[in-house]
Amino acid sequence: MLSMPQSKIVHYDQQWDSDLVEAKYIKDLGENLSIISLRYGDGSKPLFKNREFIVYERRETMDDGTLVVAVASLPKEIAAGLYPKRSNAIRGLLLQSGWVVERFEKDSCMVTYVVQLDPAGWLPKFFVNRLNTKLVMIIDKLAQACLQIN
């Protein structure tokens, strides 16, 4: 399993998600709980505004080696106090998201990824369709990034 501080992991996110413009570690709230700022969409102008999310991420490794990562937006009032909203972005709401990485053999695992979000505004239909298709490729890019790390 991937073992490194969250402050370093956020910099690897762009390797597997090309729409992620910036992932910024804000602070730890505990050993496995961090607050992160995510910004998407600079290459999409002028079709729609950039999106940003202020999220907490909780990571737990189970006794059998399964890694569970849960991510969700902070309430807007709390997020605004921690990290001011950018004027050129819409602050979306990540309702729930997460990863479950189950170890099978020594060198294999199964990854389950779930995401439910409110982008807080209109997105062009072609972009939504592209995003749905692109999500399938994210797992492969993540696997390649993990191989480079280890």
JSON list of C-alpha atoms in Angstrom, two decimals:
[
{"chain": "A", "resi": 1, "resn": "MET", "atom": "CA", "xyz": [0.00, 0.00, 0.00]},
{"chain": "A", "resi": 2, "resn": "LEU", "atom": "CA", "xyz": [0.99, 3.59, -0.57]},
{"chain": "A", "resi": 3, "resn": "SER", "atom": "CA", "xyz": [2.50, 5.01, 2.59]},
{"chain": "A", "resi": 4, "resn": "MET", "atom": "CA", "xyz": [3.42, 8.70, 2.68]},
{"chain": "A", "resi": 5, "resn": "PRO", "atom": "CA", "xyz": [2.12, 11.86, 4.35]},
{"chain": "A", "resi": 6, "resn": "GLN", "atom": "CA", "xyz": [-1.00, 13.46, 2.86]},
{"chain": "A", "resi": 7, "resn": "SER", "atom": "CA", "xyz": [0.93, 16.67, 2.25]},
{"chain": "A", "resi": 8, "resn": "LYS", "atom": "CA", "xyz": [2.99, 14.74, -0.33]},
{"chain": "A", "resi": 9, "resn": "ILE", "atom": "CA", "xyz": [0.19, 12.59, -1.78]},
{"chain": "A", "resi": 10, "resn": "VAL", "atom": "CA", "xyz": [-1.83, 15.59, -2.99]},
{"chain": "A", "resi": 11, "resn": "HIS", "atom": "CA", "xyz": [0.98, 16.44, -5.41]},
{"chain": "A", "resi": 12, "resn": "TYR", "atom": "CA", "xyz": [0.60, 13.06, -7.14]},
{"chain": "A", "resi": 13, "resn": "ASP", "atom": "CA", "xyz": [-3.12, 13.60, -7.89]},
{"chain": "A", "resi": 14, "resn": "GLN", "atom": "CA", "xyz": [-2.37, 15.52, -11.09]},
{"chain": "A", "resi": 15, "resn": "GLN", "atom": "CA", "xyz": [-0.59, 12.47, -12.53]},
{"chain": "A", "resi": 16, "resn": "TRP", "atom": "CA", "xyz": [-3.86, 10.57, -12.75]},
{"chain": "A", "resi": 17, "resn": "ASP", "atom": "CA", "xyz": [-6.39, 13.42, -13.12]},
{"chain": "A", "resi": 18, "resn": "SER", "atom": "CA", "xyz": [-5.44, 15.87, -15.85]},
{"chain": "A", "resi": 19, "resn": "ASP", "atom": "CA", "xyz": [-8.41, 18.17, -15.08]},
{"chain": "A", "resi": 20, "resn": "LEU", "atom": "CA", "xyz": [-7.03, 18.81, -11.60]},
{"chain": "A", "resi": 21, "resn": "VAL", "atom": "CA", "xyz": [-5.24, 22.16, -11.81]},
{"chain": "A", "resi": 22, "resn": "GLU", "atom": "CA", "xyz": [-4.18, 22.41, -8.18]},
{"chain": "A", "resi": 23, "resn": "ALA", "atom": "CA", "xyz": [-4.32, 20.20, -5.09]},
{"chain": "A", "resi": 24, "resn": "LYS", "atom": "CA", "xyz": [-3.23, 22.09, -2.02]},
{"chain": "A", "resi": 25, "resn": "TYR", "atom": "CA", "xyz": [-2.76, 20.54, 1.39]},
{"chain": "A", "resi": 26, "resn": "ILE", "atom": "CA", "xyz": [-4.25, 22.91, 4.00]},
{"chain": "A", "resi": 27, "resn": "LYS", "atom": "CA", "xyz": [-3.77, 21.11, 7.32]},
{"chain": "A", "resi": 28, "resn": "ASP", "atom": "CA", "xyz": [-4.04, 17.92, 9.35]},
{"chain": "A", "resi": 29, "resn": "LEU", "atom": "CA", "xyz": [-6.83, 17.49, 11.88]},
{"chain": "A", "resi": 30, "resn": "GLY", "atom": "CA", "xyz": [-5.51, 14.18, 13.10]},
{"chain": "A", "resi": 31, "resn": "GLU", "atom": "CA", "xyz": [-3.27, 11.31, 12.13]},
{"chain": "A", "resi": 32, "resn": "ASN", "atom": "CA", "xyz": [-5.50, 10.18, 9.24]},
{"chain": "A", "resi": 33, "resn": "LEU", "atom": "CA", "xyz": [-7.64, 13.28, 8.64]},
{"chain": "A", "resi": 34, "resn": "SER", "atom": "CA", "xyz": [-6.61, 16.19, 6.40]},
{"chain": "A", "resi": 35, "resn": "ILE", "atom": "CA", "xyz": [-8.17, 19.26, 4.80]},
{"chain": "A", "resi": 36, "resn": "ILE", "atom": "CA", "xyz": [-7.35, 19.84, 1.13]},
{"chain": "A", "resi": 37, "resn": "SER", "atom": "CA", "xyz": [-8.19, 22.45, -1.50]},
{"chain": "A", "resi": 38, "resn": "LEU", "atom": "CA", "xyz": [-8.88, 21.11, -5.01]},
{"chain": "A", "resi": 39, "resn": "ARG", "atom": "CA", "xyz": [-9.19, 23.31, -8.11]},
{"chain": "A", "resi": 40, "resn": "TYR", "atom": "CA", "xyz": [-10.36, 22.10, -11.52]},
{"chain": "A", "resi": 41, "resn": "GLY", "atom": "CA", "xyz": [-10.88, 23.54, -14.96]},
{"chain": "A", "resi": 42, "resn": "ASP", "atom": "CA", "xyz": [-8.31, 26.15, -16.03]},
{"chain": "A", "resi": 43, "resn": "GLY", "atom": "CA", "xyz": [-8.11, 24.62, -19.50]},
{"chain": "A", "resi": 44, "resn": "SER", "atom": "CA", "xyz": [-11.89, 24.81, -19.94]},
{"chain": "A", "resi": 45, "resn": "LYS", "atom": "CA", "xyz": [-12.26, 28.55, -20.35]},
{"chain": "A", "resi": 46, "resn": "PRO", "atom": "CA", "xyz": [-14.35, 30.26, -21.69]},
{"chain": "A", "resi": 47, "resn": "LEU", "atom": "CA", "xyz": [-17.03, 27.54, -21.61]},
{"chain": "A", "resi": 48, "resn": "PHE", "atom": "CA", "xyz": [-17.58, 27.60, -17.86]},
{"chain": "A", "resi": 49, "resn": "LYS", "atom": "CA", "xyz": [-15.99, 28.79, -14.65]},
{"chain": "A", "resi": 50, "resn": "ASN", "atom": "CA", "xyz": [-13.39, 26.87, -12.74]},
{"chain": "A", "resi": 51, "resn": "ARG", "atom": "CA", "xyz": [-14.56, 24.73, -9.85]},
{"chain": "A", "resi": 52, "resn": "GLU", "atom": "CA", "xyz": [-12.96, 24.48, -6.45]},
{"chain": "A", "resi": 53, "resn": "PHE", "atom": "CA", "xyz": [-13.68, 22.18, -3.53]},
{"chain": "A", "resi": 54, "resn": "ILE", "atom": "CA", "xyz": [-12.52, 22.37, 0.09]},
{"chain": "A", "resi": 55, "resn": "VAL", "atom": "CA", "xyz": [-12.62, 18.81, 1.36]},
{"chain": "A", "resi": 56, "resn": "TYR", "atom": "CA", "xyz": [-11.65, 16.66, 4.26]},
{"chain": "A", "resi": 57, "resn": "GLU", "atom": "CA", "xyz": [-10.04, 13.31, 3.57]},
{"chain": "A", "resi": 58, "resn": "ARG", "atom": "CA", "xyz": [-10.00, 10.44, 6.04]},
{"chain": "A", "resi": 59, "resn": "ARG", "atom": "CA", "xyz": [-7.72, 7.45, 5.45]},
{"chain": "A", "resi": 60, "resn": "GLU", "atom": "CA", "xyz": [-7.81, 4.13, 7.28]},
{"chain": "A", "resi": 61, "resn": "THR", "atom": "CA", "xyz": [-5.94, 0.90, 6.69]},
{"chain": "A", "resi": 62, "resn": "MET", "atom": "CA", "xyz": [-7.88, -2.11, 7.92]},
{"chain": "A", "resi": 63, "resn": "ASP", "atom": "CA", "xyz": [-6.32, -5.14, 9.61]},
{"chain": "A", "resi": 64, "resn": "ASP", "atom": "CA", "xyz": [-6.39, -7.10, 6.33]},
{"chain": "A", "resi": 65, "resn": "GLY", "atom": "CA", "xyz": [-4.50, -4.33, 4.49]},
{"chain": "A", "resi": 66, "resn": "THR", "atom": "CA", "xyz": [-7.56, -2.80, 2.80]},
{"chain": "A", "resi": 67, "resn": "LEU", "atom": "CA", "xyz": [-7.18, 0.96, 2.38]},
{"chain": "A", "resi": 68, "resn": "VAL", "atom": "CA", "xyz": [-10.34, 3.06, 2.74]},
{"chain": "A", "resi": 69, "resn": "VAL", "atom": "CA", "xyz": [-10.27, 6.74, 1.78]},
{"chain": "A", "resi": 70, "resn": "ALA", "atom": "CA", "xyz": [-13.38, 8.86, 2.35]},
{"chain": "A", "resi": 71, "resn": "VAL", "atom": "CA", "xyz": [-13.59, 12.41, 0.98]},
{"chain": "A", "resi": 72, "resn": "ALA", "atom": "CA", "xyz": [-16.34, 15.04, 1.28]},
{"chain": "A", "resi": 73, "resn": "SER", "atom": "CA", "xyz": [-16.68, 18.81, 1.22]},
{"chain": "A", "resi": 74, "resn": "LEU", "atom": "CA", "xyz": [-16.56, 20.78, 4.41]},
{"chain": "A", "resi": 75, "resn": "PRO", "atom": "CA", "xyz": [-19.71, 22.79, 5.15]},
{"chain": "A", "resi": 76, "resn": "LYS", "atom": "CA", "xyz": [-19.53, 26.06, 3.19]},
{"chain": "A", "resi": 77, "resn": "GLU", "atom": "CA", "xyz": [-19.29, 28.24, 6.30]},
{"chain": "A", "resi": 78, "resn": "ILE", "atom": "CA", "xyz": [-16.35, 26.29, 7.68]},
{"chain": "A", "resi": 79, "resn": "ALA", "atom": "CA", "xyz": [-14.63, 26.08, 4.28]},
{"chain": "A", "resi": 80, "resn": "ALA", "atom": "CA", "xyz": [-14.96, 29.86, 3.80]},
{"chain": "A", "resi": 81, "resn": "GLY", "atom": "CA", "xyz": [-13.30, 30.46, 7.17]},
{"chain": "A", "resi": 82, "resn": "LEU", "atom": "CA", "xyz": [-10.38, 28.14, 6.39]},
{"chain": "A", "resi": 83, "resn": "TYR", "atom": "CA", "xyz": [-9.79, 29.06, 2.76]},
{"chain": "A", "resi": 84, "resn": "PRO", "atom": "CA", "xyz": [-11.40, 32.08, 1.08]},
{"chain": "A", "resi": 85, "resn": "LYS", "atom": "CA", "xyz": [-13.29, 31.42, -2.17]},
{"chain": "A", "resi": 86, "resn": "ARG", "atom": "CA", "xyz": [-11.47, 32.52, -5.30]},
{"chain": "A", "resi": 87, "resn": "SER", "atom": "CA", "xyz": [-13.20, 35.16, -7.40]},
{"chain": "A", "resi": 88, "resn": "ASN", "atom": "CA", "xyz": [-12.64, 33.23, -10.64]},
{"chain": "A", "resi": 89, "resn": "ALA", "atom": "CA", "xyz": [-14.13, 29.95, -9.39]},
{"chain": "A", "resi": 90, "resn": "ILE", "atom": "CA", "xyz": [-17.38, 28.40, -8.27]},
{"chain": "A", "resi": 91, "resn": "ARG", "atom": "CA", "xyz": [-17.16, 26.41, -5.05]},
{"chain": "A", "resi": 92, "resn": "GLY", "atom": "CA", "xyz": [-18.72, 23.03, -5.71]},
{"chain": "A", "resi": 93, "resn": "LEU", "atom": "CA", "xyz": [-19.90, 20.50, -3.17]},
{"chain": "A", "resi": 94, "resn": "LEU", "atom": "CA", "xyz": [-18.38, 17.02, -3.03]},
{"chain": "A", "resi": 95, "resn": "LEU", "atom": "CA", "xyz": [-21.23, 15.14, -1.38]},
{"chain": "A", "resi": 96, "resn": "GLN", "atom": "CA", "xyz": [-19.30, 11.92, -0.97]},
{"chain": "A", "resi": 97, "resn": "SER", "atom": "CA", "xyz": [-16.35, 10.30, -2.59]},
{"chain": "A", "resi": 98, "resn": "GLY", "atom": "CA", "xyz": [-13.92, 7.60, -1.78]},
{"chain": "A", "resi": 99, "resn": "TRP", "atom": "CA", "xyz": [-11.63, 4.77, -2.61]},
{"chain": "A", "resi": 100, "resn": "VAL", "atom": "CA", "xyz": [-11.44, 1.23, -1.35]},
{"chain": "A", "resi": 101, "resn": "VAL", "atom": "CA", "xyz": [-8.21, -0.55, -2.28]},
{"chain": "A", "resi": 102, "resn": "GLU", "atom": "CA", "xyz": [-8.40, -4.26, -1.46]},
{"chain": "A", "resi": 103, "resn": "ARG", "atom": "CA", "xyz": [-5.20, -6.28, -1.55]},
{"chain": "A", "resi": 104, "resn": "PHE", "atom": "CA", "xyz": [-5.45, -9.67, -3.27]},
{"chain": "A", "resi": 105, "resn": "GLU", "atom": "CA", "xyz": [-2.07, -11.22, -3.94]},
{"chain": "A", "resi": 106, "resn": "LYS", "atom": "CA", "xyz": [1.30, -9.77, -3.09]},
{"chain": "A", "resi": 107, "resn": "ASP", "atom": "CA", "xyz": [1.35, -7.61, -6.24]},
{"chain": "A", "resi": 108, "resn": "SER", "atom": "CA", "xyz": [-2.36, -7.11, -7.04]},
{"chain": "A", "resi": 109, "resn": "CYS", "atom": "CA", "xyz": [-5.36, -5.28, -5.71]},
{"chain": "A", "resi": 110, "resn": "MET", "atom": "CA", "xyz": [-8.88, -4.19, -6.61]},
{"chain": "A", "resi": 111, "resn": "VAL", "atom": "CA", "xyz": [-9.78, -0.49, -6.54]},
{"chain": "A", "resi": 112, "resn": "THR", "atom": "CA", "xyz": [-13.34, 0.76, -6.07]},
{"chain": "A", "resi": 113, "resn": "TYR", "atom": "CA", "xyz": [-13.93, 4.47, -6.65]},
{"chain": "A", "resi": 114, "resn": "VAL", "atom": "CA", "xyz": [-17.18, 6.31, -5.91]},
{"chain": "A", "resi": 115, "resn": "VAL", "atom": "CA", "xyz": [-17.96, 9.99, -6.41]},
{"chain": "A", "resi": 116, "resn": "GLN", "atom": "CA", "xyz": [-21.13, 12.04, -6.02]},
{"chain": "A", "resi": 117, "resn": "LEU", "atom": "CA", "xyz": [-20.87, 15.80, -6.39]},
{"chain": "A", "resi": 118, "resn": "ASP", "atom": "CA", "xyz": [-22.79, 18.98, -7.05]},
{"chain": "A", "resi": 119, "resn": "PRO", "atom": "CA", "xyz": [-20.72, 21.18, -9.39]},
{"chain": "A", "resi": 120, "resn": "ALA", "atom": "CA", "xyz": [-22.79, 24.20, -8.24]},
{"chain": "A", "resi": 121, "resn": "GLY", "atom": "CA", "xyz": [-23.78, 25.43, -11.65]},
{"chain": "A", "resi": 122, "resn": "TRP", "atom": "CA", "xyz": [-24.22, 24.57, -15.29]},
{"chain": "A", "resi": 123, "resn": "LEU", "atom": "CA", "xyz": [-21.77, 22.35, -17.14]},
{"chain": "A", "resi": 124, "resn": "PRO", "atom": "CA", "xyz": [-21.95, 21.74, -20.90]},
{"chain": "A", "resi": 125, "resn": "LYS", "atom": "CA", "xyz": [-23.40, 18.32, -21.80]},
{"chain": "A", "resi": 126, "resn": "PHE", "atom": "CA", "xyz": [-20.33, 17.38, -23.85]},
{"chain": "A", "resi": 127, "resn": "PHE", "atom": "CA", "xyz": [-18.14, 18.02, -20.79]},
{"chain": "A", "resi": 128, "resn": "VAL", "atom": "CA", "xyz": [-20.30, 15.82, -18.55]},
{"chain": "A", "resi": 129, "resn": "ASN", "atom": "CA", "xyz": [-20.17, 13.04, -21.16]},
{"chain": "A", "resi": 130, "resn": "ARG", "atom": "CA", "xyz": [-16.38, 13.41, -21.45]},
{"chain": "A", "resi": 131, "resn": "LEU", "atom": "CA", "xyz": [-16.04, 13.28, -17.69]},
{"chain": "A", "resi": 132, "resn": "ASN", "atom": "CA", "xyz": [-18.10, 10.08, -17.46]},
{"chain": "A", "resi": 133, "resn": "THR", "atom": "CA", "xyz": [-15.87, 8.44, -20.07]},
{"chain": "A", "resi": 134, "resn": "LYS", "atom": "CA", "xyz": [-12.70, 9.78, -18.50]},
{"chain": "A", "resi": 135, "resn": "LEU", "atom": "CA", "xyz": [-13.48, 8.33, -15.06]},
{"chain": "A", "resi": 136, "resn": "VAL", "atom": "CA", "xyz": [-12.89, 4.86, -16.49]},
{"chain": "A", "resi": 137, "resn": "MET", "atom": "CA", "xyz": [-9.29, 5.80, -17.34]},
{"chain": "A", "resi": 138, "resn": "ILE", "atom": "CA", "xyz": [-8.49, 7.35, -13.95]},
{"chain": "A", "resi": 139, "resn": "ILE", "atom": "CA", "xyz": [-7.92, 3.98, -12.29]},
{"chain": "A", "resi": 140, "resn": "ASP", "atom": "CA", "xyz": [-5.30, 3.00, -14.88]},
{"chain": "A", "resi": 141, "resn": "LYS", "atom": "CA", "xyz": [-3.51, 6.34, -14.49]},
{"chain": "A", "resi": 142, "resn": "LEU", "atom": "CA", "xyz": [-3.61, 5.94, -10.71]},
{"chain": "A", "resi": 143, "resn": "ALA", "atom": "CA", "xyz": [-2.06, 2.48, -10.99]},
{"chain": "A", "resi": 144, "resn": "GLN", "atom": "CA", "xyz": [0.75, 3.84, -13.15]},
{"chain": "A", "resi": 145, "resn": "ALA", "atom": "CA", "xyz": [1.38, 6.69, -10.68]},
{"chain": "A", "resi": 146, "resn": "CYS", "atom": "CA", "xyz": [1.56, 4.21, -7.78]},
{"chain": "A", "resi": 147, "resn": "LEU", "atom": "CA", "xyz": [4.10, 2.09, -9.65]},
{"chain": "A", "resi": 148, "resn": "GLN", "atom": "CA", "xyz": [6.29, 5.16, -10.10]},
{"chain": "A", "resi": 149, "resn": "ILE", "atom": "CA", "xyz": [6.07, 6.00, -6.39]},
{"chain": "A", "resi": 150, "resn": "ASN", "atom": "CA", "xyz": [6.93, 2.52, -5.10]}
]
